[in-house]
Amino acid sequence: MTGDPDRPARVRTLGCLYAVIGAILLVVVGLLLASVMVTGFFDRPAEPPKKVVAPTG
């Protein structure tokens, strides 16, 4: 076998690197979505006050 003896270590290292980059991207996307949802929540107009109807009888 004349293959490169460091190949399995490099493949494992690249796989871990891709996994870390993917996890970081997922966290960033999640934080951006949360930021958009929170600002949308605070920017919505206030609900009009509900009238309380007294019971009759």
Coordinates of N, CA, C and O in Angstrom, one line a residue, residues 10-48:
R10 N -6.5 13.3 8.4 CA -6.9 14.5 7.7 C -8.4 14.5 7.5 O -9.1 15.5 7.6
V11 N -8.9 13.4 7.1 CA -10.3 13.3 6.8 C -11.1 13.5 8.1 O -12.1 14.2 8.1
R12 N -10.7 12.9 9.2 CA -11.3 13.1 10.5 C -11.3 14.6 10.9 O -12.3 15.2 11.4
T13 N -10.1 15.2 10.7 CA -10.0 16.6 11.0 C -10.9 17.5 10.2 O -11.5 18.4 10.7
L14 N -11.0 17.2 8.9 CA -11.8 18.0 8.0 C -13.3 17.8 8.4 O -14.1 18.7 8.4
G15 N -13.7 16.6 8.7 CA -15.0 16.3 9.2 C -15.4 17.1 10.4 O -16.5 17.6 10.5
C16 N -14.5 17.1 11.4 CA -14.7 17.8 12.6 C -14.8 19.3 12.3 O -15.7 20.0 12.9
L17 N -14.0 19.8 11.4 CA -14.0 21.2 11.1 C -15.3 21.6 10.4 O -15.9 22.6 10.8
Y18 N -15.8 20.8 9.5 CA -17.0 21.0 8.9 C -18.2 21.0 9.9 O -19.1 21.8 9.8
A19 N -18.1 20.1 10.8 CA -19.2 20.0 11.8 C -19.2 21.2 12.7 O -20.3 21.7 13.0
V20 N -18.0 21.7 13.1 CA -17.9 22.9 13.9 C -18.5 24.1 13.1 O -19.2 24.9 13.7
I21 N -18.1 24.2 11.9 CA -18.5 25.4 11.1 C -20.1 25.3 10.9 O -20.8 26.3 11.0
G22 N -20.6 24.1 10.6 CA -22.0 23.9 10.5 C -22.8 24.3 11.8 O -23.8 24.9 11.7
A23 N -22.2 23.9 12.9 CA -22.9 24.2 14.2 C -22.8 25.7 14.4 O -23.8 26.3 14.9
I24 N -21.8 26.4 14.1 CA -21.7 27.8 14.3 C -22.7 28.5 13.4 O -23.4 29.5 13.8
L25 N -22.8 28.0 12.1 CA -23.8 28.6 11.2 C -25.2 28.4 11.7 O -26.0 29.4 11.6
L26 N -25.5 27.3 12.3 CA -26.8 27.1 12.8 C -27.1 28.0 14.0 O -28.2 28.5 14.1
V27 N -26.2 28.2 14.8 CA -26.3 29.1 16.0 C -26.6 30.5 15.5 O -27.5 31.2 16.0
V28 N -25.8 30.9 14.5 CA -25.9 32.3 14.0 C -27.3 32.5 13.3 O -28.0 33.5 13.6
V29 N -27.7 31.5 12.5 CA -29.1 31.6 11.9 C -30.2 31.6 13.0 O -31.1 32.4 12.9
G30 N -30.0 30.8 14.0 CA -31.0 30.8 15.1 C -31.1 32.1 15.8 O -32.1 32.6 16.1
L31 N -29.9 32.7 16.1 CA -29.9 34.0 16.8 C -30.5 35.1 15.9 O -31.2 36.0 16.4
L32 N -30.2 35.1 14.6 CA -30.8 36.1 13.7 C -32.3 35.9 13.6 O -33.0 36.9 13.7
L33 N -32.8 34.7 13.6 CA -34.3 34.5 13.6 C -34.9 35.0 14.9 O -35.9 35.6 14.9
A34 N -34.2 34.7 16.0 CA -34.7 35.1 17.3 C -34.8 36.6 17.4 O -35.7 37.2 17.9
S35 N -33.7 37.3 16.8 CA -33.7 38.7 16.8 C -34.8 39.3 16.0 O -35.4 40.3 16.5
V36 N -35.1 38.8 14.9 CA -36.2 39.3 14.0 C -37.5 39.1 14.7 O -38.4 40.0 14.7
M37 N -37.7 37.9 15.4 CA -39.0 37.6 16.0 C -39.2 38.6 17.2 O -40.3 39.0 17.5
V38 N -38.1 38.8 18.0 CA -38.3 39.7 19.2 C -38.6 41.1 18.8 O -39.4 41.7 19.4
T39 N -37.8 41.6 17.8 CA -38.1 43.0 17.4 C -39.5 43.1 16.8 O -40.2 44.1 16.9
G40 N -40.0 42.1 16.1 CA -41.3 42.1 15.5 C -42.4 42.1 16.6 O -43.4 42.7 16.5
F41 N -42.1 41.4 17.7 CA -43.0 41.3 18.9 C -43.1 42.7 19.5 O -44.2 43.1 19.9
F42 N -42.0 43.4 19.7 CA -42.1 44.7 20.4 C -42.6 45.8 19.5 O -43.0 46.8 20.0
D43 N -42.5 45.6 18.2 CA -43.0 46.7 17.3 C -44.4 46.6 16.9 O -45.0 47.5 16.2
R44 N -45.1 45.6 17.4 CA -46.5 45.4 17.0 C -47.4 46.4 17.8 O -47.0 46.8 18.9
P45 N -48.5 46.9 17.2 CA -49.3 47.9 17.9 C -50.0 47.3 19.1 O -50.2 46.1 19.2
A46 N -50.3 48.1 20.0 CA -50.9 47.7 21.3 C -52.4 47.3 21.0 O -53.0 47.9 20.1
E47 N -52.8 46.3 21.7 CA -54.2 45.9 21.6 C -55.2 46.9 22.2 O -54.8 47.5 23.2
P48 N -56.3 47.1 21.5 CA -57.2 48.1 22.1 C -57.8 47.5 23.4 O -57.9 46.3 23.5

